[in-house]
Short mmCIF file of N, CA, C and O in Angstrom, two decimals:
data_model
loop_
_atom_site.label_atom_id
_atom_site.label_comp_id
_atom_site.label_asym_id
_atom_site.label_seq_id
_atom_site.Cartn_x
_atom_site.Cartn_y
_atom_site.Cartn_z
N MET B 1 58.24 137.04 92.90
CA MET B 1 57.21 136.15 93.37
C MET B 1 56.01 136.94 93.91
O MET B 1 54.87 136.60 93.63
N SER B 2 56.26 137.97 94.69
CA SER B 2 55.16 138.76 95.26
C SER B 2 54.30 139.40 94.18
O SER B 2 53.07 139.39 94.26
N GLU B 3 54.93 139.96 93.14
CA GLU B 3 54.17 140.58 92.05
C GLU B 3 53.36 139.54 91.30
O GLU B 3 52.22 139.79 90.91
N GLU B 4 53.92 138.37 91.10
CA GLU B 4 53.20 137.28 90.42
C GLU B 4 52.01 136.84 91.25
O GLU B 4 50.92 136.61 90.72
N ASN B 5 52.18 136.74 92.56
CA ASN B 5 51.06 136.34 93.43
C ASN B 5 49.96 137.40 93.43
O ASN B 5 48.77 137.05 93.44
N LYS B 6 50.33 138.67 93.37
CA LYS B 6 49.32 139.72 93.28
C LYS B 6 48.56 139.61 91.95
O LYS B 6 47.35 139.81 91.92
N ARG B 7 49.26 139.28 90.88
CA ARG B 7 48.59 139.10 89.58
C ARG B 7 47.59 137.96 89.65
O ARG B 7 46.47 138.06 89.15
N ILE B 8 47.96 136.86 90.31
CA ILE B 8 47.05 135.71 90.45
C ILE B 8 45.80 136.12 91.21
O ILE B 8 44.68 135.74 90.84
N VAL B 9 45.95 136.90 92.27
CA VAL B 9 44.79 137.38 93.05
C VAL B 9 43.93 138.30 92.20
O VAL B 9 42.70 138.18 92.20
N ARG B 10 44.55 139.20 91.44
CA ARG B 10 43.78 140.09 90.55
C ARG B 10 42.98 139.25 89.54
O ARG B 10 41.81 139.52 89.29
N ASP B 11 43.63 138.25 88.96
CA ASP B 11 42.96 137.38 87.99
C ASP B 11 41.76 136.68 88.62
O ASP B 11 40.70 136.55 88.00
N TYR B 12 41.91 136.22 89.86
CA TYR B 12 40.82 135.54 90.58
C TYR B 12 39.61 136.47 90.67
O TYR B 12 38.48 136.07 90.34
N PHE B 13 39.82 137.70 91.11
CA PHE B 13 38.69 138.63 91.28
C PHE B 13 38.10 139.07 89.95
O PHE B 13 36.88 139.23 89.83
N GLN B 14 38.93 139.24 88.94
CA GLN B 14 38.39 139.59 87.61
C GLN B 14 37.50 138.47 87.09
O GLN B 14 36.41 138.72 86.58
N GLU B 15 37.95 137.23 87.23
CA GLU B 15 37.14 136.10 86.77
C GLU B 15 35.91 135.90 87.64
O GLU B 15 34.84 135.54 87.14
N LEU B 16 36.03 136.12 88.95
CA LEU B 16 34.89 136.03 89.85
C LEU B 16 33.78 136.98 89.39
O LEU B 16 32.62 136.59 89.26
N ASP B 17 34.13 138.22 89.13
CA ASP B 17 33.15 139.22 88.74
C ASP B 17 32.62 139.00 87.33
O ASP B 17 31.44 139.23 87.06
N ARG B 18 33.45 138.54 86.44
CA ARG B 18 33.03 138.30 85.06
C ARG B 18 32.16 137.05 84.95
O ARG B 18 31.14 137.06 84.28
N GLY B 19 32.54 135.99 85.67
CA GLY B 19 31.85 134.72 85.53
C GLY B 19 30.68 134.52 86.47
O GLY B 19 29.91 133.57 86.32
N ARG B 20 30.55 135.40 87.49
CA ARG B 20 29.45 135.31 88.46
C ARG B 20 29.48 134.01 89.26
O ARG B 20 28.47 133.58 89.79
N THR B 21 30.63 133.39 89.35
CA THR B 21 30.82 132.19 90.15
C THR B 21 32.29 132.10 90.54
O THR B 21 33.15 132.70 89.89
N THR B 22 32.56 131.35 91.60
CA THR B 22 33.94 131.21 92.07
C THR B 22 34.79 130.53 90.99
O THR B 22 34.43 129.43 90.54
N PRO B 23 35.90 131.14 90.58
CA PRO B 23 36.74 130.55 89.53
C PRO B 23 37.63 129.43 90.09
O PRO B 23 38.83 129.61 90.32
N LEU B 24 37.03 128.28 90.31
CA LEU B 24 37.75 127.18 90.96
C LEU B 24 38.92 126.65 90.14
O LEU B 24 39.83 126.05 90.69
N HIS B 25 38.95 126.91 88.84
CA HIS B 25 40.09 126.48 88.03
C HIS B 25 41.35 127.26 88.41
O HIS B 25 42.46 126.83 88.08
N LEU B 26 41.20 128.36 89.13
CA LEU B 26 42.35 129.14 89.60
C LEU B 26 42.75 128.75 91.02
O LEU B 26 43.63 129.38 91.61
N CYS B 27 42.10 127.71 91.56
CA CYS B 27 42.34 127.27 92.94
C CYS B 27 42.92 125.86 92.97
O CYS B 27 42.68 125.07 92.06
N THR B 28 43.65 125.56 94.03
CA THR B 28 44.21 124.22 94.20
C THR B 28 43.07 123.22 94.45
O THR B 28 41.95 123.59 94.82
N ASP B 29 43.37 121.95 94.26
CA ASP B 29 42.37 120.90 94.48
C ASP B 29 41.89 120.86 95.92
O ASP B 29 40.74 120.50 96.17
N ASP B 30 42.75 121.23 96.87
CA ASP B 30 42.36 121.22 98.28
C ASP B 30 42.09 122.62 98.82
O ASP B 30 42.20 122.88 100.02
N TYR B 31 41.67 123.53 97.94
CA TYR B 31 41.36 124.92 98.29
C TYR B 31 40.42 124.99 99.48
O TYR B 31 39.47 124.21 99.59
N ARG B 32 40.69 125.94 100.39
CA ARG B 32 39.84 126.18 101.56
C ARG B 32 39.49 127.65 101.63
O ARG B 32 40.35 128.52 101.45
N PHE B 33 38.22 127.92 101.90
CA PHE B 33 37.69 129.28 102.04
C PHE B 33 37.30 129.46 103.50
O PHE B 33 36.56 128.64 104.05
N HIS B 34 37.81 130.52 104.13
CA HIS B 34 37.60 130.76 105.55
C HIS B 34 36.91 132.12 105.75
O HIS B 34 37.58 133.12 106.03
N PRO B 35 35.58 132.17 105.62
CA PRO B 35 34.89 133.45 105.87
C PRO B 35 34.75 133.69 107.36
O PRO B 35 34.38 132.78 108.12
N ALA B 36 35.05 134.90 107.81
CA ALA B 36 34.96 135.23 109.24
C ALA B 36 33.56 134.93 109.77
O ALA B 36 32.56 135.27 109.16
N GLY B 37 33.52 134.24 110.90
CA GLY B 37 32.25 133.94 111.56
C GLY B 37 31.49 132.76 111.01
O GLY B 37 30.42 132.42 111.52
N LEU B 38 32.01 132.11 109.97
CA LEU B 38 31.36 130.95 109.37
C LEU B 38 32.35 129.79 109.31
O LEU B 38 33.56 130.01 109.34
N PRO B 39 31.85 128.57 109.20
CA PRO B 39 32.78 127.43 109.08
C PRO B 39 33.59 127.51 107.78
O PRO B 39 33.11 128.04 106.77
N SER B 40 34.79 126.97 107.80
CA SER B 40 35.61 126.87 106.59
C SER B 40 34.89 126.01 105.56
O SER B 40 34.12 125.12 105.92
N MET B 41 35.17 126.28 104.29
CA MET B 41 34.50 125.57 103.21
C MET B 41 35.51 125.00 102.24
O MET B 41 36.57 125.59 102.01
N ASP B 42 35.14 123.87 101.65
CA ASP B 42 35.94 123.28 100.58
C ASP B 42 35.45 123.86 99.26
O ASP B 42 34.63 124.78 99.22
N ARG B 43 35.94 123.31 98.15
CA ARG B 43 35.60 123.83 96.83
C ARG B 43 34.10 123.84 96.58
O ARG B 43 33.55 124.82 96.08
N GLN B 44 33.41 122.76 96.90
CA GLN B 44 31.97 122.69 96.67
C GLN B 44 31.23 123.69 97.56
O GLN B 44 30.31 124.37 97.10
N GLY B 45 31.62 123.79 98.82
CA GLY B 45 30.98 124.72 99.73
C GLY B 45 31.12 126.16 99.29
O GLY B 45 30.16 126.93 99.35
N VAL B 46 32.32 126.53 98.84
CA VAL B 46 32.53 127.92 98.42
C VAL B 46 31.78 128.21 97.12
O VAL B 46 31.28 129.32 96.92
N LYS B 47 31.63 127.22 96.25
CA LYS B 47 30.86 127.43 95.02
C LYS B 47 29.40 127.70 95.38
O LYS B 47 28.79 128.65 94.85
N GLU B 48 28.84 126.91 96.27
CA GLU B 48 27.44 127.11 96.67
C GLU B 48 27.27 128.46 97.38
O GLU B 48 26.30 129.18 97.13
N PHE B 49 28.20 128.81 98.25
CA PHE B 49 28.16 130.09 98.97
C PHE B 49 28.21 131.25 97.98
O PHE B 49 27.41 132.19 98.05
N GLY B 50 29.17 131.20 97.06
CA GLY B 50 29.31 132.26 96.06
C GLY B 50 28.11 132.37 95.15
O GLY B 50 27.63 133.48 94.85
N ASP B 51 27.57 131.23 94.71
CA ASP B 51 26.40 131.25 93.84
C ASP B 51 25.21 131.89 94.54
O ASP B 51 24.45 132.65 93.93
N ALA B 52 25.04 131.60 95.84
CA ALA B 52 23.93 132.20 96.60
C ALA B 52 24.12 133.71 96.73
O ALA B 52 23.15 134.48 96.63
N PHE B 53 25.36 134.16 96.91
CA PHE B 53 25.63 135.59 97.04
C PHE B 53 25.35 136.30 95.72
O PHE B 53 24.74 137.37 95.68
N PHE B 54 25.77 135.69 94.60
CA PHE B 54 25.51 136.29 93.29
C PHE B 54 24.03 136.25 92.95
O PHE B 54 23.53 137.12 92.23
N ALA B 55 23.28 135.28 93.45
CA ALA B 55 21.83 135.24 93.23
C ALA B 55 21.18 136.43 93.92
O ALA B 55 20.20 137.00 93.42
N GLY B 56 21.68 136.81 95.08
CA GLY B 56 21.14 137.95 95.83
C GLY B 56 21.55 139.29 95.25
O GLY B 56 20.81 140.28 95.37
N MET B 57 22.74 139.34 94.66
CA MET B 57 23.23 140.57 94.03
C MET B 57 23.86 140.20 92.69
O MET B 57 25.07 140.04 92.57
N PRO B 58 23.02 140.03 91.66
CA PRO B 58 23.52 139.56 90.36
C PRO B 58 24.58 140.44 89.71
O PRO B 58 25.38 139.96 88.92
N ASP B 59 24.60 141.73 90.07
CA ASP B 59 25.60 142.63 89.49
C ASP B 59 26.78 142.88 90.44
O ASP B 59 27.55 143.81 90.25
N LEU B 60 26.94 142.02 91.43
CA LEU B 60 28.00 142.17 92.44
C LEU B 60 29.37 142.26 91.79
O LEU B 60 29.71 141.47 90.91
N ARG B 61 30.14 143.23 92.26
CA ARG B 61 31.53 143.40 91.84
C ARG B 61 32.39 143.53 93.09
O ARG B 61 31.92 143.96 94.14
N HIS B 62 33.66 143.16 92.95
CA HIS B 62 34.62 143.22 94.05
C HIS B 62 35.85 144.03 93.61
O HIS B 62 36.94 143.49 93.46
N PRO B 63 35.71 145.33 93.39
CA PRO B 63 36.89 146.10 92.99
C PRO B 63 37.97 146.06 94.06
O PRO B 63 37.69 146.28 95.24
N LEU B 64 39.17 145.74 93.63
CA LEU B 64 40.30 145.68 94.56
C LEU B 64 40.81 147.10 94.80
O LEU B 64 41.02 147.87 93.87
N VAL B 65 40.99 147.43 96.07
CA VAL B 65 41.47 148.74 96.46
C VAL B 65 42.98 148.70 96.72
O VAL B 65 43.70 149.61 96.36
N GLU B 66 43.43 147.59 97.32
CA GLU B 66 44.83 147.49 97.71
C GLU B 66 45.25 146.04 97.81
O GLU B 66 44.48 145.19 98.27
N LEU B 67 46.46 145.76 97.36
CA LEU B 67 47.07 144.44 97.50
C LEU B 67 48.47 144.62 98.08
O LEU B 67 49.23 145.48 97.64
N ILE B 68 48.79 143.79 99.07
CA ILE B 68 50.12 143.78 99.67
C ILE B 68 50.57 142.33 99.73
O ILE B 68 49.86 141.48 100.29
N ALA B 69 51.71 142.03 99.14
CA ALA B 69 52.18 140.65 99.09
C ALA B 69 53.45 140.47 99.89
O ALA B 69 54.32 141.34 99.93
N ASP B 70 53.53 139.31 100.54
CA ASP B 70 54.72 138.91 101.27
C ASP B 70 54.84 137.40 101.16
O ASP B 70 54.00 136.67 101.72
N GLY B 71 55.81 136.94 100.41
CA GLY B 71 55.96 135.50 100.22
C GLY B 71 54.75 134.92 99.51
O GLY B 71 54.32 135.43 98.48
N ASP B 72 54.16 133.88 100.11
CA ASP B 72 53.01 133.23 99.48
C ASP B 72 51.67 133.84 99.88
O ASP B 72 50.62 133.36 99.47
N LEU B 73 51.70 134.92 100.67
CA LEU B 73 50.47 135.55 101.14
C LEU B 73 50.23 136.89 100.43
O LEU B 73 51.17 137.66 100.22
N VAL B 74 48.96 137.14 100.09
CA VAL B 74 48.56 138.42 99.51
C VAL B 74 47.41 138.95 100.35
O VAL B 74 46.35 138.33 100.43
N ALA B 75 47.64 140.09 101.01
CA ALA B 75 46.59 140.76 101.77
C ALA B 75 45.85 141.69 100.81
O ALA B 75 46.45 142.27 99.90
N LEU B 76 44.54 141.80 101.02
CA LEU B 76 43.75 142.62 100.11
C LEU B 76 42.70 143.41 100.86
O LEU B 76 42.25 143.03 101.93
N ARG B 77 42.35 144.52 100.24
CA ARG B 77 41.20 145.31 100.66
C ARG B 77 40.39 145.50 99.39
O ARG B 77 40.92 145.88 98.34
N CYS B 78 39.11 145.15 99.47
CA CYS B 78 38.25 145.26 98.30
C CYS B 78 36.92 145.86 98.71
O CYS B 78 36.64 146.05 99.89
N ARG B 79 36.10 146.16 97.73
CA ARG B 79 34.74 146.64 97.97
C ARG B 79 33.77 145.54 97.53
O ARG B 79 34.11 144.71 96.70
N TYR B 80 32.61 145.57 98.11
CA TYR B 80 31.48 144.76 97.66
C TYR B 80 30.48 145.77 97.13
O TYR B 80 29.97 146.59 97.90
N GLU B 81 30.22 145.75 95.84
CA GLU B 81 29.31 146.71 95.23
C GLU B 81 28.31 145.98 94.36
O GLU B 81 28.69 145.17 93.51
N GLY B 82 27.04 146.25 94.58
CA GLY B 82 26.02 145.62 93.77
C GLY B 82 24.63 146.06 94.19
O GLY B 82 24.47 146.89 95.09
N THR B 83 23.63 145.48 93.55
CA THR B 83 22.24 145.79 93.82
C THR B 83 21.56 144.56 94.40
O THR B 83 21.66 143.47 93.84
N HIS B 84 20.87 144.74 95.49
CA HIS B 84 20.18 143.64 96.18
C HIS B 84 18.89 143.30 95.43
O HIS B 84 17.81 143.73 95.80
N ASP B 85 19.02 142.50 94.37
CA ASP B 85 17.89 142.16 93.49
C ASP B 85 17.34 140.76 93.72
O ASP B 85 16.45 140.32 92.99
N GLY B 86 17.88 140.02 94.66
CA GLY B 86 17.40 138.68 94.97
C GLY B 86 17.59 138.42 96.46
O GLY B 86 18.19 139.23 97.17
N GLU B 87 17.08 137.29 96.92
CA GLU B 87 17.24 136.96 98.34
C GLU B 87 18.72 136.85 98.70
O GLU B 87 19.50 136.23 97.99
N LEU B 88 19.08 137.49 99.81
CA LEU B 88 20.47 137.49 100.26
C LEU B 88 20.48 137.29 101.77
O LEU B 88 19.89 138.09 102.50
N MET B 89 21.11 136.25 102.22
CA MET B 89 21.22 135.92 103.64
C MET B 89 19.83 135.91 104.29
O MET B 89 19.63 136.42 105.39
N GLY B 90 18.86 135.38 103.55
CA GLY B 90 17.49 135.26 104.06
C GLY B 90 16.66 136.52 103.94
O GLY B 90 15.50 136.54 104.36
N VAL B 91 17.21 137.57 103.34
CA VAL B 91 16.50 138.84 103.21
C VAL B 91 15.98 138.97 101.77
O VAL B 91 16.77 138.89 100.83
N PRO B 92 14.66 139.17 101.61
CA PRO B 92 14.11 139.33 100.25
C PRO B 92 14.71 140.55 99.55
O PRO B 92 15.15 141.50 100.19
N ALA B 93 14.68 140.52 98.23
CA ALA B 93 15.22 141.61 97.42
C ALA B 93 14.65 142.95 97.84
O ALA B 93 13.46 143.08 98.08
N SER B 94 15.52 143.94 97.95
CA SER B 94 15.10 145.30 98.33
C SER B 94 15.31 146.29 97.19
O SER B 94 14.79 147.39 97.24
N GLY B 95 16.13 145.92 96.21
CA GLY B 95 16.46 146.84 95.13
C GLY B 95 17.48 147.88 95.53
O GLY B 95 17.84 148.76 94.73
N ARG B 96 17.98 147.81 96.75
CA ARG B 96 18.94 148.80 97.25
C ARG B 96 20.36 148.50 96.76
O ARG B 96 20.74 147.35 96.60
N ARG B 97 21.13 149.57 96.62
CA ARG B 97 22.55 149.45 96.27
C ARG B 97 23.35 149.15 97.53
O ARG B 97 23.04 149.65 98.61
N VAL B 98 24.37 148.33 97.36
CA VAL B 98 25.26 147.96 98.45
C VAL B 98 26.67 148.41 98.09
O VAL B 98 27.12 148.23 96.95
N SER B 99 27.35 148.99 99.06
CA SER B 99 28.75 149.33 98.92
C SER B 99 29.39 149.19 100.29
O SER B 99 29.10 149.95 101.21
N ALA B 100 30.22 148.16 100.43
CA ALA B 100 30.87 147.87 101.70
C ALA B 100 32.30 147.43 101.43
O ALA B 100 32.66 147.10 100.31
N VAL B 101 33.09 147.39 102.48
CA VAL B 101 34.50 147.02 102.38
C VAL B 101 34.71 145.61 102.91
O VAL B 101 34.02 145.16 103.82
N GLY B 102 35.67 144.92 102.34
CA GLY B 102 36.10 143.63 102.85
C GLY B 102 37.62 143.59 102.89
O GLY B 102 38.29 144.28 102.12
N ILE B 103 38.13 142.83 103.83
CA ILE B 103 39.57 142.61 103.88
C ILE B 103 39.82 141.11 103.87
O ILE B 103 38.96 140.32 104.29
N GLY B 104 40.96 140.71 103.37
CA GLY B 104 41.23 139.29 103.31
C GLY B 104 42.70 139.01 103.08
O GLY B 104 43.51 139.92 102.84
N VAL B 105 43.02 137.74 103.16
CA VAL B 105 44.36 137.25 102.87
C VAL B 105 44.20 135.98 102.04
O VAL B 105 43.41 135.09 102.39
N MET B 106 44.92 135.92 100.95
CA MET B 106 44.95 134.73 100.10
C MET B 106 46.34 134.12 100.16
O MET B 106 47.34 134.85 100.14
N ARG B 107 46.37 132.79 100.21
CA ARG B 107 47.65 132.09 100.14
C ARG B 107 47.76 131.45 98.77
O ARG B 107 46.84 130.74 98.33
N VAL B 108 48.86 131.73 98.09
CA VAL B 108 49.10 131.23 96.75
C VAL B 108 50.10 130.08 96.83
O VAL B 108 51.12 130.19 97.52
N GLU B 109 49.79 129.02 96.13
CA GLU B 109 50.65 127.83 96.12
C GLU B 109 50.76 127.34 94.68
O GLU B 109 49.75 127.00 94.05
N ALA B 110 51.97 127.31 94.16
CA ALA B 110 52.23 126.81 92.80
C ALA B 110 51.33 127.48 91.77
O ALA B 110 50.77 126.82 90.88
N GLY B 111 51.15 128.81 91.90
CA GLY B 111 50.40 129.56 90.90
C GLY B 111 48.89 129.52 91.04
O GLY B 111 48.18 130.00 90.16
N LYS B 112 48.39 128.94 92.14
CA LYS B 112 46.95 128.87 92.35
C LYS B 112 46.60 129.32 93.76
O LYS B 112 47.44 129.27 94.66
N ILE B 113 45.35 129.73 93.96
CA ILE B 113 44.87 130.11 95.28
C ILE B 113 44.66 128.85 96.09
O ILE B 113 43.90 127.95 95.68
N ALA B 114 45.31 128.75 97.25
CA ALA B 114 45.18 127.57 98.11
C ALA B 114 44.24 127.82 99.29
O ALA B 114 43.53 126.91 99.73
N GLU B 115 44.26 129.05 99.80
CA GLU B 115 43.39 129.41 100.93
C GLU B 115 43.00 130.86 100.80
O GLU B 115 43.74 131.68 100.26
N PHE B 116 41.82 131.16 101.35
CA PHE B 116 41.32 132.53 101.34
C PHE B 116 40.60 132.78 102.65
O PHE B 116 39.60 132.15 102.96
N TRP B 117 41.15 133.70 103.45
CA TRP B 117 40.52 134.17 104.68
C TRP B 117 39.91 135.52 104.36
O TRP B 117 40.61 136.40 103.84
N VAL B 118 38.63 135.72 104.66
CA VAL B 118 37.99 136.98 104.30
C VAL B 118 37.08 137.46 105.42
O VAL B 118 36.47 136.65 106.13
N SER B 119 37.05 138.77 105.59
CA SER B 119 36.20 139.40 106.59
C SER B 119 35.45 140.55 105.93
O SER B 119 35.93 141.69 105.92
N PRO B 120 34.28 140.26 105.35
CA PRO B 120 33.50 141.34 104.76
C PRO B 120 32.76 142.11 105.84
O PRO B 120 32.50 141.59 106.92
N ASP B 121 32.41 143.33 105.56
CA ASP B 121 31.64 144.15 106.49
C ASP B 121 30.17 143.78 106.35
O ASP B 121 29.38 144.49 105.73
N ARG B 122 29.80 142.64 106.95
CA ARG B 122 28.42 142.15 106.84
C ARG B 122 27.43 143.09 107.50
O ARG B 122 26.29 143.20 107.04
N LEU B 123 27.83 143.77 108.57
CA LEU B 123 26.93 144.70 109.24
C LEU B 123 26.47 145.80 108.27
O LEU B 123 25.28 146.07 108.15
N THR B 124 27.42 146.40 107.56
CA THR B 124 27.07 147.44 106.60
C THR B 124 26.19 146.88 105.49
O THR B 124 25.20 147.51 105.10
N ILE B 125 26.52 145.69 105.01
CA ILE B 125 25.70 145.07 103.95
C ILE B 125 24.27 144.88 104.45
O ILE B 125 23.31 145.24 103.77
N MET B 126 24.12 144.31 105.65
CA MET B 126 22.78 144.06 106.19
C MET B 126 22.01 145.36 106.43
O MET B 126 20.80 145.43 106.21
N GLN B 127 22.70 146.41 106.86
CA GLN B 127 22.04 147.71 107.03
C GLN B 127 21.60 148.26 105.68
O GLN B 127 20.48 148.77 105.55
N GLN B 128 22.44 148.15 104.68
CA GLN B 128 22.13 148.74 103.38
C GLN B 128 20.99 148.01 102.67
O GLN B 128 20.28 148.62 101.87
N ILE B 129 20.80 146.72 102.95
CA ILE B 129 19.68 146.01 102.32
C ILE B 129 18.41 146.08 103.16
O ILE B 129 17.38 145.52 102.80
N GLY B 130 18.48 146.78 104.31
CA GLY B 130 17.31 146.99 105.13
C GLY B 130 17.01 145.91 106.14
O GLY B 130 15.95 145.92 106.76
N ALA B 131 17.96 145.00 106.35
CA ALA B 131 17.74 143.92 107.32
C ALA B 131 18.02 144.35 108.75
O ALA B 131 17.50 143.74 109.69
N LEU B 132 18.82 145.40 108.91
CA LEU B 132 19.16 145.94 110.24
C LEU B 132 19.07 147.46 110.18
O LEU B 132 19.31 148.06 109.12
N PRO B 133 18.74 148.08 111.31
CA PRO B 133 18.73 149.54 111.31
C PRO B 133 20.14 150.10 111.16
O PRO B 133 21.11 149.48 111.59
N SER B 134 20.23 151.26 110.52
CA SER B 134 21.56 151.86 110.35
C SER B 134 21.92 152.74 111.51
O SER B 134 21.17 153.00 112.39
#
């Protein structure tokens, strides 16, 4: 079960990066996204959030560094890598490269992602795009 859940998480990130939008077909109907410091989002909210992030960094990728599974939970460490070519979090395009780490936990239910808690290193991202001093 743990290996299968890790495969589902890998598939989610591969499709996320390939499709440039949240792969909601890999998520349950009542999927919830819980980004640290922001309100939880339903399917529509996470689609809008993801689309805005990809608009700011059209070449954004999330290479997975590590996956650890226990039961229905998969912990992950990934990178956020891309070029700030559009408005991102209210910051105009800078053309700068971004490389930051994120950690998260996904809950898998009946072969689909049911919940995703994520804590990206927003401070590093904001510094790298020039919104905050480094």
